[in-house]
mmCIF file of C-alpha atoms in Angstrom:
data_model
loop_
_atom_site.group_PDB
_atom_site.id
_atom_site.type_symbol
_atom_site.label_atom_id
_atom_site.label_comp_id
_atom_site.label_asym_id
_atom_site.label_seq_id
_atom_site.Cartn_x
_atom_site.Cartn_y
_atom_site.Cartn_z
ATOM 1 C CA MET P 1 18.643 24.278 -10.170
ATOM 2 C CA ARG P 2 16.513 24.531 -12.725
ATOM 3 C CA SER P 3 14.179 21.271 -12.689
ATOM 4 C CA VAL P 4 11.959 19.165 -15.212
ATOM 5 C CA LEU P 5 8.904 17.638 -13.575
ATOM 6 C CA LEU P 6 7.979 14.464 -16.168
ATOM 7 C CA VAL P 7 4.586 13.093 -15.228
ATOM 8 C CA ASN P 8 3.163 9.787 -16.274
ATOM 9 C CA PRO P 9 -0.882 10.512 -15.891
ATOM 10 C CA LEU P 10 -1.848 6.847 -16.174
ATOM 11 C CA ALA P 11 0.794 5.841 -12.997
ATOM 12 C CA GLY P 12 -0.851 4.761 -10.218
ATOM 13 C CA ASP P 13 -4.576 4.351 -11.962
ATOM 14 C CA GLY P 14 -4.210 8.351 -12.326
ATOM 15 C CA VAL P 15 -2.866 9.043 -9.029
ATOM 16 C CA ALA P 16 0.215 10.731 -10.781
ATOM 17 C CA ALA P 17 -2.178 12.973 -12.691
ATOM 18 C CA ARG P 18 -4.051 14.161 -9.665
ATOM 19 C CA LEU P 19 -0.908 14.888 -7.880
ATOM 20 C CA ALA P 20 1.116 16.451 -10.460
ATOM 21 C CA GLY P 21 -0.308 20.101 -9.515
ATOM 22 C CA PRO P 22 0.463 19.741 -5.552
ATOM 23 C CA VAL P 23 4.006 18.271 -6.268
ATOM 24 C CA ALA P 24 5.088 20.967 -8.943
ATOM 25 C CA ASP P 25 3.877 23.740 -6.279
ATOM 26 C CA HIS P 26 6.267 21.755 -3.995
ATOM 27 C CA LEU P 27 9.036 21.971 -6.551
ATOM 28 C CA ARG P 28 8.185 25.730 -7.291
ATOM 29 C CA SER P 29 8.778 26.902 -3.616
ATOM 30 C CA VAL P 30 12.319 26.396 -4.282
ATOM 31 C CA ALA P 31 12.866 26.098 -8.075
ATOM 32 C CA GLU P 32 12.228 27.096 -11.328
ATOM 33 C CA VAL P 33 9.985 24.174 -12.431
ATOM 34 C CA SER P 34 8.695 22.914 -16.037
ATOM 35 C CA VAL P 35 6.129 20.253 -16.022
ATOM 36 C CA VAL P 36 6.232 17.726 -18.946
ATOM 37 C CA THR P 37 3.500 15.059 -19.414
ATOM 38 C CA ALA P 38 4.102 11.743 -21.158
ATOM 39 C CA ALA P 39 1.842 8.767 -21.227
ATOM 40 C CA SER P 40 3.948 6.080 -23.610
ATOM 41 C CA ALA P 41 7.467 4.805 -23.171
ATOM 42 C CA THR P 42 8.583 6.378 -26.399
ATOM 43 C CA ALA P 43 7.272 9.864 -25.496
ATOM 44 C CA SER P 44 8.713 9.617 -21.866
ATOM 45 C CA GLY P 45 11.960 8.905 -23.419
ATOM 46 C CA ARG P 46 11.883 11.387 -25.621
ATOM 47 C CA ASN P 47 11.036 14.141 -23.070
ATOM 48 C CA ALA P 48 13.830 13.046 -20.665
ATOM 49 C CA THR P 49 16.241 13.261 -22.921
ATOM 50 C CA GLY P 50 15.178 16.738 -24.022
ATOM 51 C CA ALA P 51 14.958 17.774 -20.827
ATOM 52 C CA VAL P 52 18.660 16.687 -20.019
ATOM 53 C CA ALA P 53 19.890 18.067 -23.457
ATOM 54 C CA GLU P 54 18.153 21.488 -22.319
ATOM 55 C CA GLY P 55 20.616 21.624 -19.049
ATOM 56 C CA ALA P 56 17.740 20.790 -16.447
ATOM 57 C CA GLY P 57 19.466 20.480 -13.354
ATOM 58 C CA VAL P 58 17.145 18.041 -11.934
ATOM 59 C CA LEU P 59 14.916 15.558 -13.540
ATOM 60 C CA VAL P 60 12.116 14.812 -11.284
ATOM 61 C CA VAL P 61 9.982 11.636 -12.094
ATOM 62 C CA LEU P 62 6.406 11.183 -11.007
ATOM 63 C CA GLY P 63 5.483 7.807 -12.205
ATOM 64 C CA GLY P 64 6.100 4.488 -12.096
ATOM 65 C CA ASP P 65 8.901 1.620 -12.818
ATOM 66 C CA GLY P 66 8.660 2.480 -16.558
ATOM 67 C CA LEU P 67 9.067 6.016 -16.329
ATOM 68 C CA VAL P 68 11.907 5.779 -13.895
ATOM 69 C CA HIS P 69 13.731 3.533 -16.104
ATOM 70 C CA GLU P 70 13.521 6.015 -19.364
ATOM 71 C CA ALA P 71 14.627 8.591 -17.133
ATOM 72 C CA VAL P 72 17.952 6.647 -16.076
ATOM 73 C CA GLN P 73 18.815 6.115 -19.292
ATOM 74 C CA ALA P 74 18.956 10.289 -19.783
ATOM 75 C CA CYS P 75 20.480 11.067 -16.941
ATOM 76 C CA ALA P 76 23.406 8.465 -16.852
ATOM 77 C CA GLY P 77 26.509 10.013 -17.215
ATOM 78 C CA THR P 78 25.018 13.825 -17.169
ATOM 79 C CA ASP P 79 25.120 16.867 -14.726
ATOM 80 C CA THR P 80 21.294 16.194 -14.491
ATOM 81 C CA ALA P 81 20.244 14.538 -11.141
ATOM 82 C CA LEU P 82 17.675 12.411 -10.978
ATOM 83 C CA ALA P 83 14.770 12.463 -8.428
ATOM 84 C CA VAL P 84 11.958 9.737 -8.233
ATOM 85 C CA ILE P 85 8.673 10.510 -6.934
ATOM 86 C CA PRO P 86 6.953 7.321 -6.374
ATOM 87 C CA THR P 87 3.490 6.304 -7.901
ATOM 88 C CA GLY P 88 3.876 3.194 -9.617
ATOM 89 C CA THR P 89 3.416 -0.390 -8.699
ATOM 90 C CA GLY P 90 6.976 -1.314 -7.556
ATOM 91 C CA ASN P 91 8.953 1.774 -6.612
ATOM 92 C CA ASP P 92 12.070 0.043 -6.150
ATOM 93 C CA LEU P 93 14.563 2.604 -6.720
ATOM 94 C CA ALA P 94 12.628 5.094 -4.631
ATOM 95 C CA ARG P 95 13.031 2.447 -1.961
ATOM 96 C CA ALA P 96 16.900 2.136 -2.657
ATOM 97 C CA LEU P 97 17.404 5.706 -2.318
ATOM 98 C CA GLY P 98 15.459 5.859 0.933
ATOM 99 C CA MET P 99 12.545 7.915 -0.516
ATOM 100 C CA PRO P 100 9.140 8.452 1.392
ATOM 101 C CA LEU P 101 6.732 6.161 -0.482
ATOM 102 C CA ASP P 102 4.040 8.649 0.270
ATOM 103 C CA PRO P 103 4.561 11.206 -3.326
ATOM 104 C CA LEU P 104 3.594 14.527 -1.086
ATOM 105 C CA THR P 105 6.176 13.642 1.578
ATOM 106 C CA ALA P 106 8.785 12.243 -1.468
ATOM 107 C CA ALA P 107 8.083 15.719 -2.818
ATOM 108 C CA ARG P 108 8.978 17.741 -0.128
ATOM 109 C CA VAL P 109 11.964 15.697 0.525
ATOM 110 C CA VAL P 110 13.190 16.720 -2.934
ATOM 111 C CA ALA P 111 12.133 20.326 -3.059
ATOM 112 C CA GLU P 112 14.434 20.468 0.331
ATOM 113 C CA SER P 113 17.401 18.734 -1.373
ATOM 114 C CA ILE P 114 16.847 21.054 -4.489
ATOM 115 C CA SER P 115 17.087 24.228 -2.181
ATOM 116 C CA THR P 116 20.313 23.001 -0.428
ATOM 117 C CA ALA P 117 21.641 21.335 -3.715
ATOM 118 C CA SER P 118 21.971 18.065 -2.056
ATOM 119 C CA VAL P 119 23.300 15.474 -4.606
ATOM 120 C CA SER P 120 24.766 11.864 -4.390
ATOM 121 C CA VAL P 121 25.996 9.987 -6.787
ATOM 122 C CA ILE P 122 25.226 6.049 -7.401
ATOM 123 C CA ASP P 123 26.694 3.151 -9.432
ATOM 124 C CA LEU P 124 24.622 1.542 -12.389
ATOM 125 C CA GLY P 125 24.609 -1.808 -13.855
ATOM 126 C CA GLY P 126 24.655 -2.215 -17.584
ATOM 127 C CA ALA P 127 24.262 -4.783 -20.531
ATOM 128 C CA VAL P 128 27.081 -4.565 -22.712
ATOM 129 C CA GLY P 129 25.790 -2.698 -26.174
ATOM 130 C CA GLY P 130 22.437 -2.193 -24.027
ATOM 131 C CA GLU P 131 20.611 -0.065 -21.603
ATOM 132 C CA TRP P 132 21.345 0.907 -18.073
ATOM 133 C CA PHE P 133 19.584 -0.471 -14.988
ATOM 134 C CA ALA P 134 19.704 1.131 -11.457
ATOM 135 C CA THR P 135 18.176 -1.579 -9.319
ATOM 136 C CA VAL P 136 18.025 -5.223 -10.529
ATOM 137 C CA LEU P 137 18.126 -7.310 -13.757
ATOM 138 C CA CYS P 138 16.806 -10.836 -13.105
ATOM 139 C CA ALA P 139 15.926 -14.075 -15.627
ATOM 140 C CA GLY P 140 13.730 -17.149 -15.408
ATOM 141 C CA PHE P 141 11.187 -17.522 -12.934
ATOM 142 C CA ASP P 142 11.245 -14.133 -11.718
ATOM 143 C CA SER P 143 11.369 -12.222 -15.029
ATOM 144 C CA LYS P 144 8.023 -14.357 -16.243
ATOM 145 C CA VAL P 145 6.668 -13.374 -13.044
ATOM 146 C CA ASN P 146 7.465 -9.752 -13.828
ATOM 147 C CA ALA P 147 5.993 -10.309 -17.529
ATOM 148 C CA ARG P 148 2.768 -11.393 -16.028
ATOM 149 C CA VAL P 149 2.528 -8.211 -13.579
ATOM 150 C CA ASN P 150 2.990 -6.082 -16.400
ATOM 151 C CA ARG P 151 0.123 -7.646 -18.204
ATOM 152 C CA MET P 152 -2.095 -7.272 -14.884
ATOM 153 C CA ARG P 153 -4.308 -4.571 -14.048
ATOM 154 C CA TRP P 154 -5.331 -5.889 -10.654
ATOM 155 C CA PRO P 155 -4.520 -6.085 -7.945
ATOM 156 C CA ARG P 156 -2.543 -3.439 -6.935
ATOM 157 C CA GLY P 157 0.951 -3.317 -5.082
ATOM 158 C CA LYS P 158 2.557 -6.218 -3.284
ATOM 159 C CA ARG P 159 -0.594 -8.426 -4.106
ATOM 160 C CA ARG P 160 -0.066 -8.306 -7.940
ATOM 161 C CA TYR P 161 3.331 -9.726 -7.469
ATOM 162 C CA ASP P 162 1.851 -12.783 -5.120
ATOM 163 C CA LEU P 163 -0.688 -13.260 -7.500
ATOM 164 C CA ALA P 164 1.604 -13.616 -10.209
ATOM 165 C CA VAL P 165 4.254 -15.821 -8.561
ATOM 166 C CA LEU P 166 1.251 -18.325 -7.969
ATOM 167 C CA ARG P 167 0.356 -18.370 -11.623
ATOM 168 C CA GLU P 168 3.853 -18.961 -12.767
ATOM 169 C CA LEU P 169 4.452 -21.651 -10.001
ATOM 170 C CA LEU P 170 2.182 -23.850 -11.975
ATOM 171 C CA GLY P 171 4.970 -23.869 -15.129
ATOM 172 C CA LEU P 172 7.903 -24.068 -12.779
ATOM 173 C CA ALA P 173 10.913 -25.652 -14.671
ATOM 174 C CA ALA P 174 14.847 -25.262 -13.916
ATOM 175 C CA MET P 175 16.797 -24.348 -17.137
ATOM 176 C CA PRO P 176 20.728 -24.869 -17.839
ATOM 177 C CA LEU P 177 22.313 -21.456 -16.556
ATOM 178 C CA ARG P 178 26.277 -20.622 -16.709
ATOM 179 C CA VAL P 179 27.359 -17.367 -14.452
ATOM 180 C CA GLU P 180 31.186 -16.225 -15.209
ATOM 181 C CA THR P 181 32.836 -13.647 -13.552
ATOM 182 C CA GLU P 182 36.455 -12.433 -13.234
ATOM 183 C CA ARG P 183 36.838 -15.088 -10.298
ATOM 184 C CA GLY P 184 35.276 -18.160 -11.812
ATOM 185 C CA GLY P 185 32.040 -19.734 -12.856
ATOM 186 C CA ILE P 186 28.712 -21.390 -12.173
ATOM 187 C CA GLU P 187 27.321 -23.858 -14.419
ATOM 188 C CA THR P 188 23.934 -25.389 -12.972
ATOM 189 C CA ALA P 189 20.219 -26.031 -13.502
ATOM 190 C CA ALA P 190 18.725 -22.804 -12.108
ATOM 191 C CA THR P 191 15.017 -21.796 -11.432
ATOM 192 C CA LEU P 192 16.471 -17.784 -11.581
ATOM 193 C CA VAL P 193 19.087 -15.480 -11.584
ATOM 194 C CA ALA P 194 19.327 -11.966 -10.558
ATOM 195 C CA VAL P 195 22.002 -9.562 -10.667
ATOM 196 C CA GLY P 196 21.555 -6.470 -8.205
ATOM 197 C CA ASN P 197 22.924 -2.933 -8.392
ATOM 198 C CA THR P 198 20.468 -2.317 -5.255
ATOM 199 C CA SER P 199 18.981 -5.088 -3.297
ATOM 200 C CA HIS P 200 15.164 -4.468 -4.151
ATOM 201 C CA TYR P 201 13.101 -5.988 -6.962
ATOM 202 C CA GLY P 202 9.347 -6.775 -7.372
ATOM 203 C CA GLY P 203 7.842 -4.169 -5.070
ATOM 204 C CA GLY P 204 10.197 -4.696 -2.173
ATOM 205 C CA VAL P 205 11.445 -7.834 -2.147
ATOM 206 C CA PRO P 206 15.254 -7.944 -1.368
ATOM 207 C CA ILE P 207 16.486 -10.275 -3.856
ATOM 208 C CA CYS P 208 19.768 -9.393 -3.331
ATOM 209 C CA PRO P 209 19.717 -7.921 0.132
ATOM 210 C CA ASP P 210 23.544 -6.874 0.748
ATOM 211 C CA ALA P 211 23.686 -5.004 -2.720
ATOM 212 C CA ASP P 212 25.226 -1.589 -2.495
ATOM 213 C CA PRO P 213 24.938 1.125 -5.327
ATOM 214 C CA THR P 214 27.833 2.775 -4.229
ATOM 215 C CA ASP P 215 30.338 0.054 -3.789
ATOM 216 C CA GLY P 216 31.233 -0.740 -7.541
ATOM 217 C CA LEU P 217 29.696 -4.325 -7.535
ATOM 218 C CA LEU P 218 27.158 -6.409 -8.588
ATOM 219 C CA ASP P 219 25.624 -8.903 -6.405
ATOM 220 C CA VAL P 220 24.302 -11.775 -8.163
ATOM 221 C CA THR P 221 21.707 -14.217 -6.508
ATOM 222 C CA VAL P 222 21.511 -17.869 -7.976
ATOM 223 C CA VAL P 223 18.403 -20.066 -7.084
ATOM 224 C CA GLY P 224 19.241 -23.599 -8.265
ATOM 225 C CA GLU P 225 16.653 -26.688 -9.185
ATOM 226 C CA VAL P 226 14.086 -26.594 -6.868
ATOM 227 C CA THR P 227 10.379 -27.971 -6.714
ATOM 228 C CA ARG P 228 7.480 -26.124 -6.223
ATOM 229 C CA ARG P 229 7.257 -26.980 -2.576
ATOM 230 C CA ASP P 230 10.819 -26.153 -2.238
ATOM 231 C CA LEU P 231 10.135 -22.616 -4.007
ATOM 232 C CA LEU P 232 7.179 -22.179 -1.806
ATOM 233 C CA GLY P 233 9.152 -22.427 1.365
ATOM 234 C CA ILE P 234 11.969 -20.093 -0.253
ATOM 235 C CA LEU P 235 9.365 -17.132 -1.086
ATOM 236 C CA PRO P 236 8.591 -16.274 2.481
ATOM 237 C CA ARG P 237 12.073 -15.761 3.211
ATOM 238 C CA LEU P 238 12.371 -13.421 0.024
ATOM 239 C CA ARG P 239 10.393 -10.650 2.250
ATOM 240 C CA THR P 240 13.491 -10.544 4.714
ATOM 241 C CA GLY P 241 16.236 -11.142 2.858
ATOM 242 C CA ARG P 242 16.908 -14.884 4.725
ATOM 243 C CA HIS P 243 16.428 -16.744 1.340
ATOM 244 C CA VAL P 244 20.196 -16.547 0.813
ATOM 245 C CA ASP P 245 20.387 -18.837 4.016
ATOM 246 C CA HIS P 246 19.039 -21.713 1.770
ATOM 247 C CA PRO P 247 21.024 -24.484 0.499
ATOM 248 C CA ALA P 248 19.543 -24.289 -3.100
ATOM 249 C CA VAL P 249 21.052 -20.405 -3.202
ATOM 250 C CA ARG P 250 24.206 -19.087 -4.348
ATOM 251 C CA THR P 251 25.244 -15.683 -3.954
ATOM 252 C CA LEU P 252 28.445 -14.049 -5.881
ATOM 253 C CA ARG P 253 29.700 -10.204 -6.013
ATOM 254 C CA THR P 254 31.465 -9.052 -8.822
ATOM 255 C CA SER P 255 32.147 -6.157 -11.030
ATOM 256 C CA SER P 256 30.892 -7.811 -14.325
ATOM 257 C CA VAL P 257 29.230 -10.995 -15.024
ATOM 258 C CA ARG P 258 28.181 -12.712 -18.122
ATOM 259 C CA LEU P 259 25.020 -14.911 -17.731
ATOM 260 C CA SER P 260 24.240 -17.535 -20.479
ATOM 261 C CA GLY P 261 22.864 -21.104 -21.234
ATOM 262 C CA GLU P 262 20.374 -22.947 -23.138
ATOM 263 C CA ASN P 263 17.114 -21.437 -21.749
ATOM 264 C CA GLY P 264 15.865 -18.720 -23.813
ATOM 265 C CA TRP P 265 15.387 -16.186 -20.698
ATOM 266 C CA LEU P 266 14.385 -13.237 -21.341
ATOM 267 C CA ALA P 267 15.907 -10.876 -19.298
ATOM 268 C CA PHE P 268 13.948 -8.027 -17.305
ATOM 269 C CA ALA P 269 15.814 -5.168 -15.640
ATOM 270 C CA ASP P 270 14.435 -2.504 -13.456
ATOM 271 C CA GLY P 271 10.787 -4.105 -14.339
ATOM 272 C CA GLU P 272 11.099 -3.597 -17.923
ATOM 273 C CA PRO P 273 11.909 -6.243 -20.622
ATOM 274 C CA GLN P 274 15.584 -6.142 -21.898
ATOM 275 C CA ALA P 275 17.131 -8.772 -23.895
ATOM 276 C CA ARG P 276 17.619 -12.733 -24.164
ATOM 277 C CA LEU P 277 20.510 -14.409 -22.690
ATOM 278 C CA PRO P 278 23.414 -14.480 -23.279
ATOM 279 C CA LEU P 279 24.182 -11.134 -21.527
ATOM 280 C CA THR P 280 27.175 -9.609 -20.360
ATOM 281 C CA LEU P 281 26.701 -7.112 -17.694
ATOM 282 C CA ARG P 282 28.979 -4.702 -15.873
ATOM 283 C CA CYS P 283 29.088 -2.169 -13.079
ATOM 284 C CA SER P 284 29.648 1.268 -13.717
ATOM 285 C CA ARG P 285 31.113 3.454 -10.957
ATOM 286 C CA GLU P 286 29.338 6.630 -10.202
ATOM 287 C CA LYS P 287 27.074 6.933 -13.287
ATOM 288 C CA LEU P 288 24.035 8.529 -12.149
ATOM 289 C CA ARG P 289 23.677 11.795 -9.791
ATOM 290 C CA VAL P 290 20.673 11.234 -7.608
ATOM 291 C CA ILE P 291 18.297 13.016 -5.110
ATOM 292 C CA ARG P 292 17.832 11.388 -1.805
ATOM 293 C CA PRO P 293 17.158 12.013 1.510
ATOM 294 C CA ARG P 294 19.975 13.187 4.183
ATOM 295 C CA ARG P 295 21.120 9.856 5.687
ATOM 296 C CA GLY P 296 19.202 10.773 8.881
ATOM 297 C CA ASP P 297 15.934 10.930 7.385
ATOM 298 C CA ARG P 298 15.997 7.478 5.177
ATOM 299 C CA ARG P 299 13.907 4.865 5.676
ATOM 300 C CA PRO P 300 15.208 2.660 7.927
ATOM 301 C CA GLY P 301 17.099 -0.558 6.141
ATOM 302 C CA GLU P 302 18.142 1.796 3.287
ATOM 303 C CA ALA P 303 21.673 2.539 2.035
#
């Protein structure tokens, strides 16, 4: 399969730029590979779209969540498969696909899959009239944390999310939220809402722990009105997925959902800002072709 390696040289504080050569060498051992570099979202989206239009069999992304999100938009509904080699802060789609988080190990996995023409298909979530998302769309407290993370340059990785959470706790406030599905609705004062095609966001937090990107459904997690002390008690459970057992947390599973309410919340999806509520979201079955390890080679706990 002819492949295009799309690189954000700024990702991982320059890690992607340093690894572009070795990653390309792995891929060239099994396929014809073109390397394209883009350091902005606009250029990345244009290059991803161009690669798909020119008939690339695989679009290999070496970068962070922003670059992955642009690649998802380009590959959705096409014959081009997306491969993710993680070098960003969150790397949540890579986690969902069971990819190794070491970039060179991930490159070897991608090369092996290309050599055997091994491609899987997953669902995508999408806002009506908006963009696709592969992982989680969130609004409320967690989207504010995401916005702060995007503004921060230090520290890296999970600690950046942890620090952003502590900063946003100072302004914690519940707001009106209505969640409508084909089976009914919830109207409540809420701290946050997350809609998951996959389980993780925020660099490995299983906010929708049972979400499966192959079941044709979106998992919805709603955290109701809580105090700072309550939320601090919930946060440690987030890393294990046990937050869903807390009485302030409700979960739903649905093929479509409308989020609304007088809250002014800006939604983030795949770690990128989208639009303010109200939003109508739907799961689109088998919308994205992806490269992922063979089931026996996936990281423990991944679908």
